[in-house]
PDB file of C-alpha atoms in Angstrom:
ATOM      1  CA  MET A   1      96.936 -16.176  41.711  1.00  0.00           C
ATOM      2  CA  SER A   2      95.632 -15.536  38.209  1.00  0.00           C
ATOM      3  CA  THR A   3      98.089 -14.791  35.412  1.00  0.00           C
ATOM      4  CA  PHE A   4      96.648 -11.329  34.715  1.00  0.00           C
ATOM      5  CA  LEU A   5      98.581  -9.955  37.678  1.00  0.00           C
ATOM      6  CA  THR A   6     101.942 -10.025  35.888  1.00  0.00           C
ATOM      7  CA  PHE A   7     103.108  -8.379  32.675  1.00  0.00           C
ATOM      8  CA  SER A   8     106.428  -8.530  30.920  1.00  0.00           C
ATOM      9  CA  ALA A   9     106.740  -4.737  30.649  1.00  0.00           C
ATOM     10  CA  PRO A  10     104.858  -1.695  31.938  1.00  0.00           C
ATOM     11  CA  ASN A  11     103.793  -0.659  28.437  1.00  0.00           C
ATOM     12  CA  THR A  12     102.679  -4.116  27.352  1.00  0.00           C
ATOM     13  CA  SER A  13      99.081  -4.077  26.185  1.00  0.00           C
ATOM     14  CA  THR A  14      96.540  -6.861  26.312  1.00  0.00           C
ATOM     15  CA  SER A  15      92.878  -7.340  25.618  1.00  0.00           C
ATOM     16  CA  MET A  16      90.552  -7.764  28.564  1.00  0.00           C
ATOM     17  CA  ALA A  17      91.709 -10.661  30.742  1.00  0.00           C
ATOM     18  CA  PRO A  18      89.228 -13.323  31.885  1.00  0.00           C
ATOM     19  CA  THR A  19      89.406 -12.072  35.478  1.00  0.00           C
ATOM     20  CA  PHE A  20      89.840  -8.987  37.624  1.00  0.00           C
ATOM     21  CA  LEU A  21      91.113  -8.872  41.187  1.00  0.00           C
ATOM     22  CA  LEU A  22      88.919  -7.205  43.811  1.00  0.00           C
ATOM     23  CA  VAL A  23      90.291  -5.610  46.963  1.00  0.00           C
ATOM     24  CA  GLY A  24      88.559  -6.377  50.251  1.00  0.00           C
ATOM     25  CA  MET A  25      88.509  -4.441  53.491  1.00  0.00           C
ATOM     26  CA  PRO A  26      92.115  -4.385  54.765  1.00  0.00           C
ATOM     27  CA  GLY A  27      92.568  -6.270  58.006  1.00  0.00           C
ATOM     28  CA  LEU A  28      89.423  -8.372  57.589  1.00  0.00           C
ATOM     29  CA  SER A  29      90.732 -10.919  55.081  1.00  0.00           C
ATOM     30  CA  ALA A  30      91.960 -13.124  57.935  1.00  0.00           C
ATOM     31  CA  VAL A  31      88.465 -13.244  59.440  1.00  0.00           C
ATOM     32  CA  PRO A  32      86.154 -12.909  56.430  1.00  0.00           C
ATOM     33  CA  SER A  33      83.104 -14.329  58.206  1.00  0.00           C
ATOM     34  CA  TRP A  34      83.198 -11.549  60.841  1.00  0.00           C
ATOM     35  CA  TRP A  35      81.888  -8.835  58.547  1.00  0.00           C
ATOM     36  CA  THR A  36      79.292 -11.079  56.888  1.00  0.00           C
ATOM     37  CA  ILE A  37      76.798 -10.348  59.691  1.00  0.00           C
ATOM     38  CA  PRO A  38      76.950  -6.515  59.369  1.00  0.00           C
ATOM     39  CA  LEU A  39      76.702  -6.774  55.568  1.00  0.00           C
ATOM     40  CA  ILE A  40      73.657  -9.023  55.624  1.00  0.00           C
ATOM     41  CA  THR A  41      72.065  -6.926  58.372  1.00  0.00           C
ATOM     42  CA  VAL A  42      72.567  -3.700  56.410  1.00  0.00           C
ATOM     43  CA  TYR A  43      71.139  -5.276  53.262  1.00  0.00           C
ATOM     44  CA  LEU A  44      68.096  -6.787  54.975  1.00  0.00           C
ATOM     45  CA  LEU A  45      67.306  -3.546  56.818  1.00  0.00           C
ATOM     46  CA  SER A  46      67.705  -1.593  53.554  1.00  0.00           C
ATOM     47  CA  ALA A  47      65.395  -3.987  51.723  1.00  0.00           C
ATOM     48  CA  LEU A  48      62.850  -3.905  54.559  1.00  0.00           C
ATOM     49  CA  GLY A  49      62.830  -0.093  54.875  1.00  0.00           C
ATOM     50  CA  ASN A  50      62.652   0.606  51.159  1.00  0.00           C
ATOM     51  CA  GLY A  51      60.141  -2.200  50.711  1.00  0.00           C
ATOM     52  CA  ALA A  52      57.897  -0.508  53.276  1.00  0.00           C
ATOM     53  CA  ILE A  53      58.132   2.792  51.357  1.00  0.00           C
ATOM     54  CA  LEU A  54      57.312   1.057  48.060  1.00  0.00           C
ATOM     55  CA  TRP A  55      54.457  -0.859  49.665  1.00  0.00           C
ATOM     56  CA  ILE A  56      52.768   2.129  51.302  1.00  0.00           C
ATOM     57  CA  ILE A  57      53.063   4.380  48.233  1.00  0.00           C
ATOM     58  CA  ALA A  58      51.687   1.673  45.948  1.00  0.00           C
ATOM     59  CA  LEU A  59      48.721   0.922  48.235  1.00  0.00           C
ATOM     60  CA  GLU A  60      47.706   4.432  49.303  1.00  0.00           C
ATOM     61  CA  PRO A  61      45.864   6.433  46.592  1.00  0.00           C
ATOM     62  CA  ARG A  62      46.450   9.659  48.555  1.00  0.00           C
ATOM     63  CA  LEU A  63      50.182   9.207  48.062  1.00  0.00           C
ATOM     64  CA  HIS A  64      49.905   9.043  44.279  1.00  0.00           C
ATOM     65  CA  ARG A  65      51.380  12.519  43.874  1.00  0.00           C
ATOM     66  CA  PRO A  66      54.622  13.762  42.252  1.00  0.00           C
ATOM     67  CA  MET A  67      56.644  13.985  45.472  1.00  0.00           C
ATOM     68  CA  TYR A  68      55.782  10.406  46.441  1.00  0.00           C
ATOM     69  CA  PHE A  69      56.267   9.098  42.909  1.00  0.00           C
ATOM     70  CA  PHE A  70      59.862  10.373  43.032  1.00  0.00           C
ATOM     71  CA  LEU A  71      60.257   8.855  46.497  1.00  0.00           C
ATOM     72  CA  PHE A  72      59.039   5.546  45.030  1.00  0.00           C
ATOM     73  CA  LEU A  73      61.750   5.751  42.346  1.00  0.00           C
ATOM     74  CA  LEU A  74      64.349   6.617  44.986  1.00  0.00           C
ATOM     75  CA  SER A  75      63.494   3.464  46.925  1.00  0.00           C
ATOM     76  CA  VAL A  76      63.723   1.388  43.729  1.00  0.00           C
ATOM     77  CA  SER A  77      67.203   2.782  43.059  1.00  0.00           C
ATOM     78  CA  ASP A  78      68.277   2.170  46.674  1.00  0.00           C
ATOM     79  CA  VAL A  79      67.181  -1.480  46.606  1.00  0.00           C
ATOM     80  CA  GLY A  80      68.734  -2.010  43.182  1.00  0.00           C
ATOM     81  CA  LEU A  81      72.054  -0.432  44.191  1.00  0.00           C
ATOM     82  CA  ALA A  82      72.367  -2.473  47.395  1.00  0.00           C
ATOM     83  CA  THR A  83      71.434  -5.676  45.533  1.00  0.00           C
ATOM     84  CA  ALA A  84      73.973  -5.043  42.760  1.00  0.00           C
ATOM     85  CA  LEU A  85      76.791  -4.627  45.297  1.00  0.00           C
ATOM     86  CA  MET A  86      76.047  -7.666  47.442  1.00  0.00           C
ATOM     87  CA  PRO A  87      77.400 -10.547  45.255  1.00  0.00           C
ATOM     88  CA  THR A  88      81.054  -9.434  45.389  1.00  0.00           C
ATOM     89  CA  LEU A  89      80.837  -8.099  48.952  1.00  0.00           C
ATOM     90  CA  LEU A  90      79.396 -11.378  50.230  1.00  0.00           C
ATOM     91  CA  GLY A  91      81.872 -13.356  48.106  1.00  0.00           C
ATOM     92  CA  LEU A  92      84.731 -11.539  49.820  1.00  0.00           C
ATOM     93  CA  ALA A  93      83.156 -11.846  53.251  1.00  0.00           C
ATOM     94  CA  LEU A  94      82.151 -15.518  53.053  1.00  0.00           C
ATOM     95  CA  ALA A  95      84.834 -17.069  50.852  1.00  0.00           C
ATOM     96  CA  ASP A  96      87.554 -14.395  50.524  1.00  0.00           C
ATOM     97  CA  ALA A  97      86.871 -14.588  46.763  1.00  0.00           C
ATOM     98  CA  HIS A  98      88.944 -11.830  45.149  1.00  0.00           C
ATOM     99  CA  ASP A  99      88.785 -13.066  41.552  1.00  0.00           C
ATOM    100  CA  ILE A 100      85.845 -12.009  39.392  1.00  0.00           C
ATOM    101  CA  SER A 101      85.371 -12.838  35.731  1.00  0.00           C
ATOM    102  CA  ALA A 102      85.396  -9.964  33.247  1.00  0.00           C
ATOM    103  CA  SER A 103      81.798 -10.637  32.181  1.00  0.00           C
ATOM    104  CA  ALA A 104      80.547 -10.708  35.792  1.00  0.00           C
ATOM    105  CA  CYS A 105      82.546  -7.557  36.554  1.00  0.00           C
ATOM    106  CA  LEU A 106      81.075  -5.669  33.594  1.00  0.00           C
ATOM    107  CA  LEU A 107      77.569  -6.845  34.499  1.00  0.00           C
ATOM    108  CA  GLN A 108      77.926  -5.677  38.096  1.00  0.00           C
ATOM    109  CA  MET A 109      79.476  -2.411  36.918  1.00  0.00           C
ATOM    110  CA  PHE A 110      76.498  -1.789  34.612  1.00  0.00           C
ATOM    111  CA  PHE A 111      73.864  -2.287  37.314  1.00  0.00           C
ATOM    112  CA  VAL A 112      75.792  -0.416  40.031  1.00  0.00           C
ATOM    113  CA  HIS A 113      76.121   2.646  37.831  1.00  0.00           C
ATOM    114  CA  VAL A 114      72.614   2.454  36.374  1.00  0.00           C
ATOM    115  CA  PHE A 115      71.074   2.519  39.852  1.00  0.00           C
ATOM    116  CA  SER A 116      73.604   5.096  41.061  1.00  0.00           C
ATOM    117  CA  ILE A 117      72.763   7.453  38.164  1.00  0.00           C
ATOM    118  CA  MET A 118      69.096   6.725  38.751  1.00  0.00           C
ATOM    119  CA  GLU A 119      69.442   7.806  42.380  1.00  0.00           C
ATOM    120  CA  SER A 120      71.253  10.980  41.365  1.00  0.00           C
ATOM    121  CA  SER A 121      68.605  11.748  38.722  1.00  0.00           C
ATOM    122  CA  VAL A 122      65.749  11.157  41.174  1.00  0.00           C
ATOM    123  CA  LEU A 123      67.376  13.396  43.788  1.00  0.00           C
ATOM    124  CA  LEU A 124      67.586  16.106  41.120  1.00  0.00           C
ATOM    125  CA  ALA A 125      63.922  15.603  40.171  1.00  0.00           C
ATOM    126  CA  MET A 126      62.933  15.797  43.852  1.00  0.00           C
ATOM    127  CA  ALA A 127      64.888  19.041  44.260  1.00  0.00           C
ATOM    128  CA  VAL A 128      63.096  20.575  41.262  1.00  0.00           C
ATOM    129  CA  ASP A 129      59.774  19.330  42.652  1.00  0.00           C
ATOM    130  CA  ARG A 130      60.406  21.022  46.022  1.00  0.00           C
ATOM    131  CA  ALA A 131      61.647  24.217  44.320  1.00  0.00           C
ATOM    132  CA  LEU A 132      58.460  24.448  42.231  1.00  0.00           C
ATOM    133  CA  ALA A 133      56.223  23.653  45.228  1.00  0.00           C
ATOM    134  CA  ILE A 134      57.810  26.394  47.365  1.00  0.00           C
ATOM    135  CA  CYS A 135      58.749  29.012  44.752  1.00  0.00           C
ATOM    136  CA  ARG A 136      55.650  28.633  42.534  1.00  0.00           C
ATOM    137  CA  PRO A 137      52.946  27.152  44.782  1.00  0.00           C
ATOM    138  CA  LEU A 138      50.018  28.483  42.703  1.00  0.00           C
ATOM    139  CA  HIS A 139      51.409  27.097  39.441  1.00  0.00           C
ATOM    140  CA  TYR A 140      52.711  23.824  40.934  1.00  0.00           C
ATOM    141  CA  PRO A 141      49.625  21.629  40.155  1.00  0.00           C
ATOM    142  CA  ALA A 142      49.574  22.835  36.554  1.00  0.00           C
ATOM    143  CA  LEU A 143      53.329  22.419  36.062  1.00  0.00           C
ATOM    144  CA  LEU A 144      53.750  18.914  37.516  1.00  0.00           C
ATOM    145  CA  THR A 145      50.791  17.016  36.114  1.00  0.00           C
ATOM    146  CA  ASN A 146      50.696  13.202  36.033  1.00  0.00           C
ATOM    147  CA  ASP A 147      51.653  13.337  32.351  1.00  0.00           C
ATOM    148  CA  VAL A 148      54.708  15.501  33.063  1.00  0.00           C
ATOM    149  CA  VAL A 149      55.768  13.308  35.992  1.00  0.00           C
ATOM    150  CA  GLY A 150      55.477  10.218  33.806  1.00  0.00           C
ATOM    151  CA  LYS A 151      57.692  11.841  31.167  1.00  0.00           C
ATOM    152  CA  ILE A 152      60.252  12.712  33.857  1.00  0.00           C
ATOM    153  CA  GLY A 153      60.267   9.071  34.943  1.00  0.00           C
ATOM    154  CA  MET A 154      60.841   7.941  31.337  1.00  0.00           C
ATOM    155  CA  ALA A 155      63.618  10.518  30.924  1.00  0.00           C
ATOM    156  CA  ILE A 156      65.343   9.169  34.045  1.00  0.00           C
ATOM    157  CA  ALA A 157      65.142   5.614  32.681  1.00  0.00           C
ATOM    158  CA  PHE A 158      66.503   6.607  29.257  1.00  0.00           C
ATOM    159  CA  ARG A 159      69.274   8.636  30.881  1.00  0.00           C
ATOM    160  CA  CYS A 160      70.432   5.746  33.072  1.00  0.00           C
ATOM    161  CA  LEU A 161      70.365   3.155  30.295  1.00  0.00           C
ATOM    162  CA  GLY A 162      71.550   5.471  27.519  1.00  0.00           C
ATOM    163  CA  LEU A 163      74.617   6.648  29.422  1.00  0.00           C
ATOM    164  CA  HIS A 164      75.725   3.230  30.641  1.00  0.00           C
ATOM    165  CA  LEU A 165      74.673   0.753  27.958  1.00  0.00           C
ATOM    166  CA  PRO A 166      77.719   1.511  25.729  1.00  0.00           C
ATOM    167  CA  LEU A 167      80.232   1.242  28.584  1.00  0.00           C
ATOM    168  CA  PRO A 168      80.442  -2.557  29.034  1.00  0.00           C
ATOM    169  CA  PHE A 169      80.953  -3.012  25.284  1.00  0.00           C
ATOM    170  CA  LEU A 170      83.591  -0.272  25.092  1.00  0.00           C
ATOM    171  CA  LEU A 171      85.482  -1.590  28.121  1.00  0.00           C
ATOM    172  CA  ALA A 172      85.291  -5.184  26.890  1.00  0.00           C
ATOM    173  CA  HIS A 173      87.105  -4.283  23.661  1.00  0.00           C
ATOM    174  CA  MET A 174      89.733  -1.967  25.145  1.00  0.00           C
ATOM    175  CA  SER A 175      93.444  -2.746  25.418  1.00  0.00           C
ATOM    176  CA  TYR A 176      94.874  -2.795  28.935  1.00  0.00           C
ATOM    177  CA  CYS A 177      98.388  -1.728  29.871  1.00  0.00           C
ATOM    178  CA  HIS A 178      98.192  -2.204  33.643  1.00  0.00           C
ATOM    179  CA  PRO A 179      97.703  -5.215  35.922  1.00  0.00           C
ATOM    180  CA  GLN A 180      93.965  -5.704  36.237  1.00  0.00           C
ATOM    181  CA  VAL A 181      93.778  -5.113  39.982  1.00  0.00           C
ATOM    182  CA  LEU A 182      90.807  -3.008  41.097  1.00  0.00           C
ATOM    183  CA  THR A 183      90.834  -0.682  44.101  1.00  0.00           C
ATOM    184  CA  HIS A 184      87.362  -1.541  45.433  1.00  0.00           C
ATOM    185  CA  SER A 185      85.340  -4.555  46.531  1.00  0.00           C
ATOM    186  CA  TYR A 186      83.070  -4.154  43.489  1.00  0.00           C
ATOM    187  CA  CYS A 187      83.441  -3.161  39.852  1.00  0.00           C
ATOM    188  CA  LEU A 188      83.172   0.541  38.952  1.00  0.00           C
ATOM    189  CA  HIS A 189      83.769   1.883  35.459  1.00  0.00           C
ATOM    190  CA  PRO A 190      86.352   4.571  36.450  1.00  0.00           C
ATOM    191  CA  ASP A 191      88.264   1.833  38.266  1.00  0.00           C
ATOM    192  CA  VAL A 192      88.264  -0.435  35.186  1.00  0.00           C
ATOM    193  CA  ALA A 193      88.891   2.416  32.728  1.00  0.00           C
ATOM    194  CA  ARG A 194      92.042   3.610  34.536  1.00  0.00           C
ATOM    195  CA  LEU A 195      93.673   0.258  33.715  1.00  0.00           C
ATOM    196  CA  ALA A 196      93.314   0.886  29.981  1.00  0.00           C
ATOM    197  CA  CYS A 197      96.102   1.995  27.696  1.00  0.00           C
ATOM    198  CA  PRO A 198      96.427   5.776  27.206  1.00  0.00           C
ATOM    199  CA  GLY A 199      94.058   7.217  24.614  1.00  0.00           C
ATOM    200  CA  ALA A 200      91.430   4.471  24.904  1.00  0.00           C
ATOM    201  CA  TRP A 201      87.975   5.779  23.964  1.00  0.00           C
ATOM    202  CA  GLY A 202      86.336   3.787  26.746  1.00  0.00           C
ATOM    203  CA  ALA A 203      88.254   5.765  29.372  1.00  0.00           C
ATOM    204  CA  VAL A 204      87.253   9.072  27.730  1.00  0.00           C
ATOM    205  CA  TYR A 205      83.592   8.057  27.601  1.00  0.00           C
ATOM    206  CA  SER A 206      83.772   6.883  31.220  1.00  0.00           C
ATOM    207  CA  LEU A 207      84.952  10.357  32.260  1.00  0.00           C
ATOM    208  CA  PHE A 208      82.142  11.942  30.229  1.00  0.00           C
ATOM    209  CA  VAL A 209      79.547   9.790  32.008  1.00  0.00           C
ATOM    210  CA  VAL A 210      80.872  10.764  35.437  1.00  0.00           C
ATOM    211  CA  LEU A 211      80.945  14.488  34.662  1.00  0.00           C
ATOM    212  CA  SER A 212      77.586  14.586  32.867  1.00  0.00           C
ATOM    213  CA  ALA A 213      75.729  13.005  35.774  1.00  0.00           C
ATOM    214  CA  MET A 214      77.604  13.062  39.061  1.00  0.00           C
ATOM    215  CA  GLY A 215      79.180  16.415  38.243  1.00  0.00           C
ATOM    216  CA  LEU A 216      76.114  18.202  36.871  1.00  0.00           C
ATOM    217  CA  ASP A 217      73.368  16.872  39.150  1.00  0.00           C
ATOM    218  CA  PRO A 218      74.697  18.177  42.503  1.00  0.00           C
ATOM    219  CA  LEU A 219      75.246  21.633  40.985  1.00  0.00           C
ATOM    220  CA  LEU A 220      71.629  21.780  39.802  1.00  0.00           C
ATOM    221  CA  ILE A 221      70.368  20.421  43.139  1.00  0.00           C
ATOM    222  CA  PHE A 222      72.216  23.034  45.172  1.00  0.00           C
ATOM    223  CA  PHE A 223      71.062  25.728  42.730  1.00  0.00           C
ATOM    224  CA  SER A 224      67.462  24.601  43.383  1.00  0.00           C
ATOM    225  CA  TYR A 225      68.035  24.836  47.119  1.00  0.00           C
ATOM    226  CA  GLY A 226      69.515  28.294  46.644  1.00  0.00           C
ATOM    227  CA  LEU A 227      66.211  29.355  45.085  1.00  0.00           C
ATOM    228  CA  ILE A 228      64.302  27.704  47.932  1.00  0.00           C
ATOM    229  CA  GLY A 229      66.473  29.454  50.536  1.00  0.00           C
ATOM    230  CA  ARG A 230      65.850  32.831  48.938  1.00  0.00           C
ATOM    231  CA  VAL A 231      62.074  32.255  49.016  1.00  0.00           C
ATOM    232  CA  LEU A 232      62.183  31.061  52.643  1.00  0.00           C
ATOM    233  CA  GLN A 233      63.969  34.247  53.691  1.00  0.00           C
ATOM    234  CA  GLY A 234      61.084  36.260  52.281  1.00  0.00           C
ATOM    235  CA  LEU A 235      58.382  34.408  54.215  1.00  0.00           C
ATOM    236  CA  GLY A 236      56.712  36.510  56.885  1.00  0.00           C
ATOM    237  CA  SER A 237      56.738  34.356  60.019  1.00  0.00           C
ATOM    238  CA  SER A 238      59.287  31.926  61.382  1.00  0.00           C
ATOM    239  CA  GLU A 239      56.519  29.321  61.638  1.00  0.00           C
ATOM    240  CA  ASP A 240      55.933  29.486  57.875  1.00  0.00           C
ATOM    241  CA  ARG A 241      59.664  29.132  57.256  1.00  0.00           C
ATOM    242  CA  TRP A 242      59.808  26.146  59.615  1.00  0.00           C
ATOM    243  CA  LYS A 243      56.918  24.361  57.895  1.00  0.00           C
ATOM    244  CA  ALA A 244      58.350  24.976  54.441  1.00  0.00           C
ATOM    245  CA  GLY A 245      61.825  23.939  55.566  1.00  0.00           C
ATOM    246  CA  GLN A 246      60.550  20.706  57.080  1.00  0.00           C
ATOM    247  CA  THR A 247      59.285  19.550  53.676  1.00  0.00           C
ATOM    248  CA  CYS A 248      62.860  19.791  52.361  1.00  0.00           C
ATOM    249  CA  ALA A 249      64.728  18.440  55.392  1.00  0.00           C
ATOM    250  CA  ALA A 250      64.524  14.747  54.491  1.00  0.00           C
ATOM    251  CA  HIS A 251      65.464  15.354  50.874  1.00  0.00           C
ATOM    252  CA  LEU A 252      68.397  17.619  51.718  1.00  0.00           C
ATOM    253  CA  SER A 253      69.665  15.011  54.196  1.00  0.00           C
ATOM    254  CA  ALA A 254      69.447  12.331  51.489  1.00  0.00           C
ATOM    255  CA  VAL A 255      71.325  14.602  49.053  1.00  0.00           C
ATOM    256  CA  LEU A 256      74.164  15.226  51.517  1.00  0.00           C
ATOM    257  CA  LEU A 257      74.325  11.541  52.466  1.00  0.00           C
ATOM    258  CA  PHE A 258      74.689  10.538  48.807  1.00  0.00           C
ATOM    259  CA  TYR A 259      76.988  13.257  47.467  1.00  0.00           C
ATOM    260  CA  VAL A 260      79.338  14.192  50.335  1.00  0.00           C
ATOM    261  CA  PRO A 261      81.160  10.806  50.488  1.00  0.00           C
ATOM    262  CA  MET A 262      81.305  10.736  46.673  1.00  0.00           C
ATOM    263  CA  ILE A 263      82.814  14.238  46.485  1.00  0.00           C
ATOM    264  CA  LEU A 264      85.335  13.366  49.218  1.00  0.00           C
ATOM    265  CA  LEU A 265      86.362  10.221  47.323  1.00  0.00           C
ATOM    266  CA  ALA A 266      86.760  12.212  44.104  1.00  0.00           C
ATOM    267  CA  LEU A 267      88.901  14.841  45.837  1.00  0.00           C
ATOM    268  CA  ILE A 268      91.060  12.191  47.513  1.00  0.00           C
ATOM    269  CA  ASP A 269      91.672  10.434  44.175  1.00  0.00           C
ATOM    270  CA  ARG A 270      92.179  13.624  42.151  1.00  0.00           C
ATOM    271  CA  LEU A 271      94.444  15.416  44.663  1.00  0.00           C
ATOM    272  CA  ARG A 272      96.197  12.184  45.676  1.00  0.00           C
ATOM    273  CA  VAL A 273      95.573  12.871  49.356  1.00  0.00           C
ATOM    274  CA  PRO A 274      97.528  10.336  51.476  1.00  0.00           C
ATOM    275  CA  VAL A 275      94.520   8.680  53.119  1.00  0.00           C
ATOM    276  CA  PRO A 276      94.940   5.191  54.642  1.00  0.00           C
ATOM    277  CA  HIS A 277      93.431   2.550  52.389  1.00  0.00           C
ATOM    278  CA  PRO A 278      90.993   1.273  55.078  1.00  0.00           C
ATOM    279  CA  ALA A 279      89.576   4.805  55.417  1.00  0.00           C
ATOM    280  CA  HIS A 280      89.257   5.118  51.619  1.00  0.00           C
ATOM    281  CA  THR A 281      87.469   1.755  51.397  1.00  0.00           C
ATOM    282  CA  LEU A 282      85.185   2.588  54.319  1.00  0.00           C
ATOM    283  CA  LEU A 283      84.224   5.920  52.713  1.00  0.00           C
ATOM    284  CA  SER A 284      83.329   4.030  49.530  1.00  0.00           C
ATOM    285  CA  TYR A 285      81.104   1.666  51.536  1.00  0.00           C
ATOM    286  CA  VAL A 286      79.429   4.657  53.198  1.00  0.00           C
ATOM    287  CA  HIS A 287      78.698   6.223  49.796  1.00  0.00           C
ATOM    288  CA  PHE A 288      77.058   3.102  48.374  1.00  0.00           C
ATOM    289  CA  LEU A 289      75.560   1.279  51.370  1.00  0.00           C
ATOM    290  CA  LEU A 290      74.478   3.980  53.820  1.00  0.00           C
ATOM    291  CA  PRO A 291      71.884   5.841  51.660  1.00  0.00           C
ATOM    292  CA  PRO A 292      69.752   2.704  51.049  1.00  0.00           C
ATOM    293  CA  LEU A 293      69.799   2.079  54.816  1.00  0.00           C
ATOM    294  CA  ILE A 294      69.179   5.644  56.038  1.00  0.00           C
ATOM    295  CA  ASN A 295      66.841   7.087  53.371  1.00  0.00           C
ATOM    296  CA  PRO A 296      63.740   5.110  54.454  1.00  0.00           C
ATOM    297  CA  ILE A 297      64.329   6.214  58.061  1.00  0.00           C
ATOM    298  CA  LEU A 298      64.737   9.855  57.010  1.00  0.00           C
ATOM    299  CA  TYR A 299      61.558   9.909  54.965  1.00  0.00           C
ATOM    300  CA  SER A 300      59.532   7.957  57.519  1.00  0.00           C
ATOM    301  CA  VAL A 301      60.554  10.322  60.320  1.00  0.00           C
ATOM    302  CA  LYS A 302      60.457  13.638  58.441  1.00  0.00           C
ATOM    303  CA  MET A 303      57.404  13.062  56.239  1.00  0.00           C
ATOM    304  CA  LYS A 304      54.349  12.925  58.456  1.00  0.00           C
ATOM    305  CA  GLU A 305      52.033  11.496  55.828  1.00  0.00           C
ATOM    306  CA  ILE A 306      54.322   8.535  55.082  1.00  0.00           C
ATOM    307  CA  ARG A 307      54.754   7.810  58.798  1.00  0.00           C
ATOM    308  CA  GLU A 308      51.036   8.021  59.563  1.00  0.00           C
ATOM    309  CA  ARG A 309      50.056   5.824  56.611  1.00  0.00           C
ATOM    310  CA  ILE A 310      52.570   3.123  57.570  1.00  0.00           C
ATOM    311  CA  LEU A 311      51.420   3.139  61.204  1.00  0.00           C
ATOM    312  CA  LYS A 312      47.782   3.032  60.122  1.00  0.00           C
ATOM    313  CA  ARG A 313      48.405   0.020  57.893  1.00  0.00           C
ATOM    314  CA  LEU A 314      50.365  -1.787  60.615  1.00  0.00           C
ATOM    315  CA  LYS A 315      47.830  -1.093  63.360  1.00  0.00           C
ATOM    316  CA  PRO A 316      45.680  -4.177  64.036  1.00  0.00           C
ATOM    317  CA  ARG A 317      42.023  -3.626  63.260  1.00  0.00           C
ATOM    318  CA  LYS A 318      39.635  -4.092  66.162  1.00  0.00           C
ATOM    319  CA  VAL A 319      36.728  -6.376  65.539  1.00  0.00           C
ATOM    320  CA  GLY A 320      33.738  -5.363  67.609  1.00  0.00           C
ATOM    321  CA  CYS A 321      31.357  -7.862  69.158  1.00  0.00           C
ATOM    322  CA  ALA A 322      27.813  -7.861  67.888  1.00  0.00           C
ATOM    323  CA  GLN A 323      25.328  -6.201  70.204  1.00  0.00           C
ATOM    324  CA  ARG A 324      22.267  -8.090  71.279  1.00  0.00           C
TER     325      ARG A 324
END
């Protein structure tokens, strides 16, 4: 095993070692090839489903509207997140490769968090979009013009890159006082930052990034849905409430799917709840791998226009015979 696993004293500090140690799914290290098939299946289905969403939105001019633009960005973030996770997951599954170089770890960490923050930002933008469409239907076309939507997209990009670009450089130059053993099968900046010596600025900035995005976004999303719920209660007929609610069902499901496992993981870590490590690892996999798999299904089933456009494109065209 690599030398970074041992230190002469608990308070000994060192610069970043050339490798980190990843933790696989407990109980599966003896049969690593067994869980290769589910991993590859999940990834291929995620890529296929999100690829179909990207394809139909890009090809259909009638879908070039704010709600579908945000859905397009959500699919981009889902594909990017699943792709960023796969190298270490497949390395563990195929070769039981626990060692990862510091540079590869920081690179994976950067892309995992960029796409994760992108997904959170897009979910927030979609919540605001639905709140404006339901609470201010007459002003909605004037408020969310193509120019405004484009600026929102640029703001999401700058937020993702601006928050996370400093982190790899900060973490690479930090001193570490703990054995560089990670608690996940992939590199996450809170996981790397907790190994640093007390008072390291990288750890403080890492906490700021988590709170400014993953802490703030769900609060604003649920506030938006509080406004939507208040408007729905004031609608006259139950049919109107049902139609309005259906437009939010897929998005609310995606929000819960993304944030509930993350919040549970945060509570388990913060409160030091004695959860078995396999359950903790499985919950982490659910948080990162399930949304890219389920989101395309949710939006294809719940959004009639997406479903109809995909079916129309896939339906073979009949070629009529010429009449004599």
